[in-house]
Tab-separated table of C-alpha atoms and ligand atoms in Angstrom:
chain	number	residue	atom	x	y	z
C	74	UNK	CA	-58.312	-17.181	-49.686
C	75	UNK	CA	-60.774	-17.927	-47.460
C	76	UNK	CA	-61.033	-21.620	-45.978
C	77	UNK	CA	-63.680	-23.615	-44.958
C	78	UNK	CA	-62.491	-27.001	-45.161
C	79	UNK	CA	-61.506	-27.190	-41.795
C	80	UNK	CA	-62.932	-30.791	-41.221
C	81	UNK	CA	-60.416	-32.407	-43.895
C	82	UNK	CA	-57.393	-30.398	-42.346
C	83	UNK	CA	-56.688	-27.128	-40.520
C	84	UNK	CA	-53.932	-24.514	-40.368
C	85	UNK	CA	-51.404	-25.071	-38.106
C	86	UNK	CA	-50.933	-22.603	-35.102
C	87	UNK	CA	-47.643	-20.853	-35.130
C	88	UNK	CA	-46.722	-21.294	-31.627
C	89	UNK	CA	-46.197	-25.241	-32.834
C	90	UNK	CA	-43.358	-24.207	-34.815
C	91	UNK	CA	-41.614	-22.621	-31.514
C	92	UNK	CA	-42.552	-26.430	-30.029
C	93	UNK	CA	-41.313	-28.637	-33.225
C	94	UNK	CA	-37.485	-26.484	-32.794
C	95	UNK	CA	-37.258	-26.751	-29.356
C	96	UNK	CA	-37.925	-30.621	-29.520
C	97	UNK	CA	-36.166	-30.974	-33.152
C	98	UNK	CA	-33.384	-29.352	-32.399
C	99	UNK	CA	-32.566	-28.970	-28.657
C	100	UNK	CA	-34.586	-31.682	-26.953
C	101	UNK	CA	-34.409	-33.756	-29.782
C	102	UNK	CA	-33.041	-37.494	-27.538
C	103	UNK	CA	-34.770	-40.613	-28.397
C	104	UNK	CA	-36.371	-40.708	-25.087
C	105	UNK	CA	-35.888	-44.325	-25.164
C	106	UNK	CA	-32.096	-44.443	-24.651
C	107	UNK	CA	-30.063	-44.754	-21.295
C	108	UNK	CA	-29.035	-41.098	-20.712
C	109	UNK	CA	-30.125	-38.368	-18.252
C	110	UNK	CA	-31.185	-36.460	-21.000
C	111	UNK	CA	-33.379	-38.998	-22.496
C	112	UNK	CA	-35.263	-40.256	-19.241
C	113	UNK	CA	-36.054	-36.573	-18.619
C	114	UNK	CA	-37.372	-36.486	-22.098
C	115	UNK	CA	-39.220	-39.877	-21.275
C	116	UNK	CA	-40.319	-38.618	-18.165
C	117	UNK	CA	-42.045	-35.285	-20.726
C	118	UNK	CA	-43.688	-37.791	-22.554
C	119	UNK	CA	-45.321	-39.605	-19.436
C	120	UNK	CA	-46.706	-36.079	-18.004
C	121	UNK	CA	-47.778	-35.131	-21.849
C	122	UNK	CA	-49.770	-38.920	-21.821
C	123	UNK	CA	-51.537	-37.424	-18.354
C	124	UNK	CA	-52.051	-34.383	-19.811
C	125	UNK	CA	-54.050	-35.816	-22.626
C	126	UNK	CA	-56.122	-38.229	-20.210
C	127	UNK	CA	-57.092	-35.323	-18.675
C	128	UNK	CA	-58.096	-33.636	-21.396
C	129	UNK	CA	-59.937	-36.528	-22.394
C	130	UNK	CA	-61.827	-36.327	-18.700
C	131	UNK	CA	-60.676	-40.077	-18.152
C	132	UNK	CA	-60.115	-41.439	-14.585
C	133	UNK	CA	-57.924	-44.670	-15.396
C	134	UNK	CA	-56.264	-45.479	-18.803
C	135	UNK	CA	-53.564	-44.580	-20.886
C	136	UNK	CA	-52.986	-42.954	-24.131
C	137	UNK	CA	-50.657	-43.996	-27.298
C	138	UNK	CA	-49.674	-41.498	-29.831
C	139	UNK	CA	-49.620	-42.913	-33.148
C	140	UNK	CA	-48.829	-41.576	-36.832
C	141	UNK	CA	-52.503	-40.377	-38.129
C	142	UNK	CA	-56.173	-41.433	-36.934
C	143	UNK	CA	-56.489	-43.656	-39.330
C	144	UNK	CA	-53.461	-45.507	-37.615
C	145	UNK	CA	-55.566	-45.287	-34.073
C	146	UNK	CA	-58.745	-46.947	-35.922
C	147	UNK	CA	-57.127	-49.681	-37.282
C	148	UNK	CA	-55.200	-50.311	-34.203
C	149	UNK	CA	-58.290	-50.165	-31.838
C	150	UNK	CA	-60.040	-52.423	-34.061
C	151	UNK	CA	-57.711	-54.885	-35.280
C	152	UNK	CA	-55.901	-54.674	-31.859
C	153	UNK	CA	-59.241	-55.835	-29.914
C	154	UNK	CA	-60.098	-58.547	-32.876
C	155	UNK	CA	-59.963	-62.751	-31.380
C	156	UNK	CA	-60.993	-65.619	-32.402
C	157	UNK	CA	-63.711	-67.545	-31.577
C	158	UNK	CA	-67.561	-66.630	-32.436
C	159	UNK	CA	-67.542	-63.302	-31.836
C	160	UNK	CA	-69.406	-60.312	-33.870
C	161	UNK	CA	-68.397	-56.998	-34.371
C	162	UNK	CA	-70.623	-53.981	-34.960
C	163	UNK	CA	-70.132	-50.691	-36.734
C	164	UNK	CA	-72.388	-47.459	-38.130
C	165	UNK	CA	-73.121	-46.979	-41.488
C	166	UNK	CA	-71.602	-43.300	-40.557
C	167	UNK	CA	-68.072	-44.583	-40.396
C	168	UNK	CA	-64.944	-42.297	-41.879
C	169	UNK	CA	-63.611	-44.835	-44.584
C	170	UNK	CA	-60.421	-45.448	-41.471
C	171	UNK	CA	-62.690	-47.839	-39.688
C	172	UNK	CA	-65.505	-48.697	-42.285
C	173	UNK	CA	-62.743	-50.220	-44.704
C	174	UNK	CA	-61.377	-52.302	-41.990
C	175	UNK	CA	-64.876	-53.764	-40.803
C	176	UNK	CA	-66.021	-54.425	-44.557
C	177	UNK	CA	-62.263	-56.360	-44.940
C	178	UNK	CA	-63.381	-58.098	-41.462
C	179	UNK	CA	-66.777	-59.402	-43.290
C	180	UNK	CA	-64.558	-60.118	-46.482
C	181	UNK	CA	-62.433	-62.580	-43.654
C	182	UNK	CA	-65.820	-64.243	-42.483
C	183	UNK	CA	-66.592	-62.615	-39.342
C	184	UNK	CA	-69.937	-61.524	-38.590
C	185	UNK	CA	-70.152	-57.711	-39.172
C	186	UNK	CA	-73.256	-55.921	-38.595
C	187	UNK	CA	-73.674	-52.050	-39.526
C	188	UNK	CA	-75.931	-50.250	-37.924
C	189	UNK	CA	-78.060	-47.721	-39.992
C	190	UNK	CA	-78.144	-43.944	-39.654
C	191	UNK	CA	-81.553	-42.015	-39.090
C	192	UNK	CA	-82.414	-38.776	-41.205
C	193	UNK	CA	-80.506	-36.532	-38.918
C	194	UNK	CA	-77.270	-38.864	-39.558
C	195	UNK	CA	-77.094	-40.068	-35.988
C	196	UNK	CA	-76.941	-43.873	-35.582
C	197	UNK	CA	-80.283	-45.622	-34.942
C	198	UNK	CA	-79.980	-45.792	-31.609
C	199	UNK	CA	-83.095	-48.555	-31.542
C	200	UNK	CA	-81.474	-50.499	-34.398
C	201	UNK	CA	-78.116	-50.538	-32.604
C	202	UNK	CA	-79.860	-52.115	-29.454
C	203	UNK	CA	-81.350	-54.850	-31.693
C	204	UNK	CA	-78.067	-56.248	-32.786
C	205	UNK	CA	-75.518	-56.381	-29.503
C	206	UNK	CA	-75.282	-59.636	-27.653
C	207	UNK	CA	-73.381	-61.861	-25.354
C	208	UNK	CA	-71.346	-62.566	-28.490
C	209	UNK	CA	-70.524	-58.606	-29.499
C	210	UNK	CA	-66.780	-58.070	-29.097
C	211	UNK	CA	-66.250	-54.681	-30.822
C	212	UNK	CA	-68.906	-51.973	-30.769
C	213	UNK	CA	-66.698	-49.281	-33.341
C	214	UNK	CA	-68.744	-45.788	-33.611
C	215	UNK	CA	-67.702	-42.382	-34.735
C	216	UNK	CA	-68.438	-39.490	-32.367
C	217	UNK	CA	-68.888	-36.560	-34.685
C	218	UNK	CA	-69.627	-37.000	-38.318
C	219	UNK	CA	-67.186	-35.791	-40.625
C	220	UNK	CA	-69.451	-35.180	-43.715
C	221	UNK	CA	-72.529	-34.111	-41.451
C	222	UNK	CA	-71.444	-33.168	-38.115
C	223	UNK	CA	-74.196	-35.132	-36.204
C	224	UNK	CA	-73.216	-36.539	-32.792
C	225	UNK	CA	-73.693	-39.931	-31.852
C	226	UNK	CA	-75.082	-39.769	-27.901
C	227	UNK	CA	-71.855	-41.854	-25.943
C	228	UNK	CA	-73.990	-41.583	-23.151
C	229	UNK	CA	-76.665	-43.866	-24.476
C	230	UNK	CA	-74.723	-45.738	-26.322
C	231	UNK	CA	-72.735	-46.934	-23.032
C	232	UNK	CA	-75.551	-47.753	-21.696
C	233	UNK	CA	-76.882	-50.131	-23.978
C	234	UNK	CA	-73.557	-51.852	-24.362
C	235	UNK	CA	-73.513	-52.047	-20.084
C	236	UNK	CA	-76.777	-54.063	-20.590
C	237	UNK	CA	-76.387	-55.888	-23.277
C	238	UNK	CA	-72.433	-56.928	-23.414
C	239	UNK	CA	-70.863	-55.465	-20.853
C	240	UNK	CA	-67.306	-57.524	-21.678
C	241	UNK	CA	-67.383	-55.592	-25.643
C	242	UNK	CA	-65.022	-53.456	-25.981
C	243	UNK	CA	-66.596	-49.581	-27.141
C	244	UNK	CA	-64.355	-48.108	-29.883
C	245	UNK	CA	-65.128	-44.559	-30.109
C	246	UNK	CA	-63.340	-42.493	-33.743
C	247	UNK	CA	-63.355	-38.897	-32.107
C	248	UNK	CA	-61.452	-37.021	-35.203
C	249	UNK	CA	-64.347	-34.406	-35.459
C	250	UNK	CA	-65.243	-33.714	-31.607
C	251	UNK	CA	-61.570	-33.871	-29.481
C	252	UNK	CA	-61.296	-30.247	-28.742
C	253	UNK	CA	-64.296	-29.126	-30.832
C	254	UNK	CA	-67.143	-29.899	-28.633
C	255	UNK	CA	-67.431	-30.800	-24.839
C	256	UNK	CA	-67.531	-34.058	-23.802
C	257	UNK	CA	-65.810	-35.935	-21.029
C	258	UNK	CA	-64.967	-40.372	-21.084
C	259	UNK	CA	-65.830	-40.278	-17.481
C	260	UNK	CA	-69.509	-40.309	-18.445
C	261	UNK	CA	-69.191	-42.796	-20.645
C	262	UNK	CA	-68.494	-46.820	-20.902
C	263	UNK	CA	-65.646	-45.953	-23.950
C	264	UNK	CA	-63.245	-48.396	-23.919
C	265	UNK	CA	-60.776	-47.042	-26.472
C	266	UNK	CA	-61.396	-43.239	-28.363
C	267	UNK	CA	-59.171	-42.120	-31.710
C	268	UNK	CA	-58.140	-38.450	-32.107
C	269	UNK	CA	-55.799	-36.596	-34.002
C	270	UNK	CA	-53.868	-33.665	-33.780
C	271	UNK	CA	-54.040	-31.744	-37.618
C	272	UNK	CA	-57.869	-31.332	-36.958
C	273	UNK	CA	-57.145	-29.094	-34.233
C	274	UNK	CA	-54.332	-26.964	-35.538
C	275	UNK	CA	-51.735	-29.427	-34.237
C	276	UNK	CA	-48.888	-31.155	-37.262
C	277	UNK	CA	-50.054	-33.493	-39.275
C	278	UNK	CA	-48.004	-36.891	-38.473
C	279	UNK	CA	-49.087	-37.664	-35.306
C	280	UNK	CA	-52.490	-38.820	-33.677
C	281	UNK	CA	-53.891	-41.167	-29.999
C	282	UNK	CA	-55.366	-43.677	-28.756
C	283	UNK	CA	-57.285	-43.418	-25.539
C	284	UNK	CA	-56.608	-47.124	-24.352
C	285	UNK	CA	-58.586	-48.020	-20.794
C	286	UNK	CA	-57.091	-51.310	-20.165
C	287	UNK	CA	-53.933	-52.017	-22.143
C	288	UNK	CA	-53.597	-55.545	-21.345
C	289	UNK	CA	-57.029	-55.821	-23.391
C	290	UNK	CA	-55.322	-54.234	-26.485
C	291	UNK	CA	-52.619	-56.673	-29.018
C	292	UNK	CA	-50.025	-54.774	-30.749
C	293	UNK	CA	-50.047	-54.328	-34.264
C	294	UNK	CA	-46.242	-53.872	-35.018
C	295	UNK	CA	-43.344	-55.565	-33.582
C	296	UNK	CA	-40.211	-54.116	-32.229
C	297	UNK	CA	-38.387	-52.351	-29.724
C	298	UNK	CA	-41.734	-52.084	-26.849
C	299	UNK	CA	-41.807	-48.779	-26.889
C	300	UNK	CA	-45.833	-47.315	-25.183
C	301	UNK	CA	-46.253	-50.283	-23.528
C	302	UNK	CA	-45.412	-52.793	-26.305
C	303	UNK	CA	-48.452	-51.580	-28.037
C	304	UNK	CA	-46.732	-49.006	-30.394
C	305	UNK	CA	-43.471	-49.544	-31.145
C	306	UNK	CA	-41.074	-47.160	-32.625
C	307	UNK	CA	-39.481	-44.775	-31.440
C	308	UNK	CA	-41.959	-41.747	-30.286
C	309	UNK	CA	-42.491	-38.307	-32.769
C	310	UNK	CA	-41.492	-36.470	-29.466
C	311	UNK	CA	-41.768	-32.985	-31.210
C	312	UNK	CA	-45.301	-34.043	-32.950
C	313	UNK	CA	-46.691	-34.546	-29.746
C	314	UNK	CA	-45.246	-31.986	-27.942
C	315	UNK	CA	-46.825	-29.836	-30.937
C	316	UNK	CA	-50.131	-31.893	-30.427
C	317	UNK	CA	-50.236	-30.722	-26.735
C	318	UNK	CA	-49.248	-27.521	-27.496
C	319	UNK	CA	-52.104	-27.017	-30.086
C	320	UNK	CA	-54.724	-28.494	-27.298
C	321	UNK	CA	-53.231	-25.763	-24.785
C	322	UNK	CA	-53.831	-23.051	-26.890
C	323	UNK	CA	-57.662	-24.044	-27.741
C	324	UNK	CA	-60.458	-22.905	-25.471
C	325	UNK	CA	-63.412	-25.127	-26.601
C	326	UNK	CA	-66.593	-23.412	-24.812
C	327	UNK	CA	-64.946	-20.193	-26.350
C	328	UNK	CA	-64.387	-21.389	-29.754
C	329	UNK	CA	-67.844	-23.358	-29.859
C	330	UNK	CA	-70.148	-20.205	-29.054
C	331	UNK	CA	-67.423	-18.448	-31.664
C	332	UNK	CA	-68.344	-20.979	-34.279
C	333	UNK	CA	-71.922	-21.235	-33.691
C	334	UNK	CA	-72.245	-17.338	-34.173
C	335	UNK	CA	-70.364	-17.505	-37.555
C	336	UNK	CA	-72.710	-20.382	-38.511
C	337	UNK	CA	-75.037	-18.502	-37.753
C	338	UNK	CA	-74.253	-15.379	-39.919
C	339	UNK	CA	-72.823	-17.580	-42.825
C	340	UNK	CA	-76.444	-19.559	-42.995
C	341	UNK	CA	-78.018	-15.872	-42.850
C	342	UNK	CA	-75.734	-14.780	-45.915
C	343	UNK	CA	-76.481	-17.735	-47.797
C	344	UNK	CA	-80.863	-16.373	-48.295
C	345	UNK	CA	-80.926	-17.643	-51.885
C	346	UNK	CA	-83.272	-19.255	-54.012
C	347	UNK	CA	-81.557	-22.552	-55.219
C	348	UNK	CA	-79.019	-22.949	-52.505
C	349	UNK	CA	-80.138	-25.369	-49.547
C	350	UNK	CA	-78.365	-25.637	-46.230
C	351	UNK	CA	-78.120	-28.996	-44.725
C	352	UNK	CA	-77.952	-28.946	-41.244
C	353	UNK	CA	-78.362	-31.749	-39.172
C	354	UNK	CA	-78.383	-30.057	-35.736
C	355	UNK	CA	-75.124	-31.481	-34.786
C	356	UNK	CA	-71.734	-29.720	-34.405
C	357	UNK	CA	-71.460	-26.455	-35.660
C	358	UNK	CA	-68.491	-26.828	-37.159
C	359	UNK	CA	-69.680	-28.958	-39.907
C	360	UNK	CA	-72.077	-28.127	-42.718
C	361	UNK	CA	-73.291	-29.044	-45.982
C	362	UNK	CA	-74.800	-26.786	-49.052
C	363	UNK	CA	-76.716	-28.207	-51.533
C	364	UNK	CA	-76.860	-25.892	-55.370
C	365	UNK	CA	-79.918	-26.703	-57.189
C	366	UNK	CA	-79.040	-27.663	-61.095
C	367	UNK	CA	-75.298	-27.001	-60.239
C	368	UNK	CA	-72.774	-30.062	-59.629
C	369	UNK	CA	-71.165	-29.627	-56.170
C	370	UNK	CA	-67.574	-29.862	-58.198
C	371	UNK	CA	-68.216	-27.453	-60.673
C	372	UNK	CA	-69.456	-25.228	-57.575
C	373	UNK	CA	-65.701	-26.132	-55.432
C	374	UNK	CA	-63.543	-25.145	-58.208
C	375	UNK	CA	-65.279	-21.814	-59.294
C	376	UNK	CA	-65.552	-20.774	-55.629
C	377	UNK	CA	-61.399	-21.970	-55.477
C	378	UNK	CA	-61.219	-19.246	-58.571
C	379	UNK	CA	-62.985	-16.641	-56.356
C	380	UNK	CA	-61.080	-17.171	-53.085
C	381	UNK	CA	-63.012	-19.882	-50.965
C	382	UNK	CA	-62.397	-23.246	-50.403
C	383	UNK	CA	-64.517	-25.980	-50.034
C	384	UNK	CA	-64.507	-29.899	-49.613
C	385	UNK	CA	-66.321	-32.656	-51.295
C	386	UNK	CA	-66.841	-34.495	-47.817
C	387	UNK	CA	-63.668	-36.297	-46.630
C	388	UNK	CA	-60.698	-35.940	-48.258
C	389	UNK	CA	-60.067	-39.931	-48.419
C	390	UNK	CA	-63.498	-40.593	-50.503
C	391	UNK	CA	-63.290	-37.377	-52.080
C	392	UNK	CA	-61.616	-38.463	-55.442
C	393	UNK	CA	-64.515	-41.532	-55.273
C	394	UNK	CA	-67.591	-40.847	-56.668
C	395	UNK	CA	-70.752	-40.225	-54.119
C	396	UNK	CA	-71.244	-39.869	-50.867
C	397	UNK	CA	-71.717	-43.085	-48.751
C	398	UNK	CA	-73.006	-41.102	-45.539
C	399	UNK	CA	-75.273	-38.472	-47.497
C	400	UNK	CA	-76.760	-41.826	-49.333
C	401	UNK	CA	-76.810	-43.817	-46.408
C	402	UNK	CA	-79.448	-40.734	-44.827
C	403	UNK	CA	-81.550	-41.203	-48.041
C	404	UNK	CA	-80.888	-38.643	-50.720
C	405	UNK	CA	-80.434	-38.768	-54.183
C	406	UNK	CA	-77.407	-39.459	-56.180
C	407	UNK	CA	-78.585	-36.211	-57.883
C	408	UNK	CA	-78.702	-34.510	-54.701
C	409	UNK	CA	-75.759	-35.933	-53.869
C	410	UNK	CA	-73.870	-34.435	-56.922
C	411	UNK	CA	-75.098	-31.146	-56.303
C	412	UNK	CA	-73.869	-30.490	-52.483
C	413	UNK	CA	-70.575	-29.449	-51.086
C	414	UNK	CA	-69.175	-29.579	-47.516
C	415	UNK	CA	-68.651	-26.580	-45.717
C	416	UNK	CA	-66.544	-26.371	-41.936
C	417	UNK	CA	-65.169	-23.620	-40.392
C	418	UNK	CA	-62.497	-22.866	-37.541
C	419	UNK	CA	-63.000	-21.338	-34.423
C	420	UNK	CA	-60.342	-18.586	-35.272
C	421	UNK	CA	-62.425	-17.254	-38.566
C	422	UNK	CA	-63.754	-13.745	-38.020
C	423	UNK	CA	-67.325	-12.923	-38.517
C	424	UNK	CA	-66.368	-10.077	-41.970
C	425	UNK	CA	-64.284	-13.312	-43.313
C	426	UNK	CA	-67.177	-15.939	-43.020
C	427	UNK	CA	-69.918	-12.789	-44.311
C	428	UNK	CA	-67.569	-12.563	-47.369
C	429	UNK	CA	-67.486	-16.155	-47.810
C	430	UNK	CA	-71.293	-16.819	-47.974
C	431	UNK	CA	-71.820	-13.621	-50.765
C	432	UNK	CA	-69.057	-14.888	-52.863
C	433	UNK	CA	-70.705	-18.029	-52.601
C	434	UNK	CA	-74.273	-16.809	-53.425
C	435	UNK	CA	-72.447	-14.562	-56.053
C	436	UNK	CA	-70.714	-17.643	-57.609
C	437	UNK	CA	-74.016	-19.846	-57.467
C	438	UNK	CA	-76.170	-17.056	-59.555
C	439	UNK	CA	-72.790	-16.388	-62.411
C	440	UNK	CA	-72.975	-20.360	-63.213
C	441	UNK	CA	-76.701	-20.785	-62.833
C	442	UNK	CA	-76.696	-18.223	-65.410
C	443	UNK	CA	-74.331	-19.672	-67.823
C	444	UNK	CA	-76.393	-22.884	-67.683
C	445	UNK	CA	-79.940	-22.198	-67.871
S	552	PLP	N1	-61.860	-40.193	-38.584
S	552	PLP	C1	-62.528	-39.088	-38.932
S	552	PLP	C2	-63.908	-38.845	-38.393
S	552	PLP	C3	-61.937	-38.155	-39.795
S	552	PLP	O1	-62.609	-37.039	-40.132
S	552	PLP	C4	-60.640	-38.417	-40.283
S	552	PLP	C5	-60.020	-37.484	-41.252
S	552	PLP	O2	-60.685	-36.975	-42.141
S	552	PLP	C6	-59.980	-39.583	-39.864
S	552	PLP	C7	-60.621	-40.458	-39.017
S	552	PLP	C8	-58.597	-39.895	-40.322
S	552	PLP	O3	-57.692	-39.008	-39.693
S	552	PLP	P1	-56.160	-38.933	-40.113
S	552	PLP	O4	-56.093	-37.987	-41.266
S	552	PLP	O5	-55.442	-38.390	-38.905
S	552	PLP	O6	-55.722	-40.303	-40.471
């Protein structure tokens, strides 16, 4: 089987497993309790947070590790939410893990604006500009796109919020770029940055938060204090030591010239009347196919029969009709019916991805066929 839904989850590297024993059954102390054992584990944990932060290029800040992403975009919004006349702003390219919470925020009364998408998905960056003020408290934007892979600048995007409301806090969801493409906080004005750890290979169960002041952040659950008081519960110590292990193992200048080529070769494979590539210049690692006359479902499950898999955008809004993000960059609901996501890994060989595109131009003309 060959896989190319790497943007709704990827495979798991192996040395994890090596990681998940050694802290499941060995190291496994709640690093929390008043042993030797446990404050070394503790100790772990704080060198793991630095390693992250660095990873992150941050100078100052810390990072909680929560259950998923969707857990880190909730908490960075919610968390940074006060009362008082305040608006909050969001894309129209949100994963449905922050765009749910803001449309439940303008259900609650507050003043929510989202900012539109131009036709290369990116967020209008002129548009965005027009709606901060004095009274913007959350600025919540996704990094990379997870149905279209375009990349919101950070850089320019900090720098209108520096102008305009310096005191907002800049939510960043960074699902699609941590460890994909190069980027580095230091160069930016982000305030708070969501990432998560089965996107890269890492276990699914655990996810961060890049938090640059945590006295600016409120807790969204109650208990023993644990990270600060902002997360409590006691830590998955073996998912993040799996998480780190997974971000170790990753080169991503290698991987990204890797991924481009196979992009590359896969596009060249795909030469067929009928079938339209979507590209939106963004990251490489993301694509979308469009099959004239041919529903984008129909075209997933045959292709499943014939060894490759495909997505229908992100796996939360998969089962929902649409595409919110494709119809949000103006095309059709009949176009929208007709295309399929496409996303590769970085560990894909170039015969593997070759296959994929002829089984996928071979699988295109057998159902054109049947229908016309
Ligand atoms: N944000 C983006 C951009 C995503 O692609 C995803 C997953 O598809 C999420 C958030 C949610 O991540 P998680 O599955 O870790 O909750």
């Amino acid at each position: 089987m060959i896989y190319l839904d790497n943007a709704g989850t990827t495979k798991m590297f192996e040395e994890c497993l090596q990681v998940h024993k050694e802290f499941s059954c060995q190291n496994f102390y709640n690093p929390s309790a008043a042993t030797k054992v446990a404050s070394e584990l503790s100790k772990k944990l704080s060198e793991t947070e630095r390693f992250f932060l660095e990873r992150l290029g941050a100078k100052v800040g810390n990072v909680l590790f929560t259950g998923c992403a969707t857990e880190s975009n909730n908490m960075a919004i919610k968390g940074s939410l006060r009362t008082g006349n305040y608006e909050y702003v969001f894309s129209c390219g949100e994963h449905p893990s922050v765009f749910n919470v803001a449309k439940r925020l303008e259900l609650d009364g507050k003043i929510v604006h989202f900012v539109p998408l131009q036709p290369d998905g990116r967020l209008n960056i002129d548009d965005l500009e027009s709606v901060l003020n004095e009274k913007t408290r959350l600025i919540s934007i996704i990094h990379v796109n997870n149905e279209t892979g375009a990349i919101n600048d950070l850089k320019a995007i900090s720098k209108l919020k520096d102008k305009l409301c310096p005191r907002a806090v800049l939510h960043v969801d960074g699902v699609q770029a941590f460890m994909k493409i190069p980027f580095s906080l230091r160069e930016t004005s982000v305030d708070l940055y969501s990432f998560s750890a089965h996107k890269i290979h890492g276990p699914k169960g655990v996810a961060g938060l890049y938090v640059k002041n945590k006295d600016s952040l409120k807790e969204l659950l109650q208990g023993g204090g644990q990270q600060y008081g902002l997360r409590s519960g006691t830590e998955n110590v073996s998912g993040i030591m799996q998480f780190r292990k997974a971000v170790e193992v990753i080169d991503v200048k290698e991987n990204l010239q890797h991924v481009e080529a196979l992009k590359h070769l896969f596009n060249d494979g795909l030469r067929q009347d009928g079938i339209k590539i979507l590209d939106f210049n963004g990251s490489p690692y993301i694509e979308c196919l469009r099959f004239e006359g041919v529903k984008g479902e129909t075209m997933l499950h045959a292709l499943e029969q014939n060894g490759v898999i495909v997505g229908l955008g992100s796996a939360c809004s998969s089962k929902k009709a649409g595409n919110r993000i494709l119809e949000e960059i103006g095309f059709s609901k009949d176009e929208i019916i007709s295309t399929v996501r496409v996303s590769f890994n970085a560990y894909q060989s170039e015969e593997e991805i070759k296959r994929a595109a002829s089984i996928i131009v071979e699988t295109y003309k057998e159902i054109k066929a049947k229908v016309s």
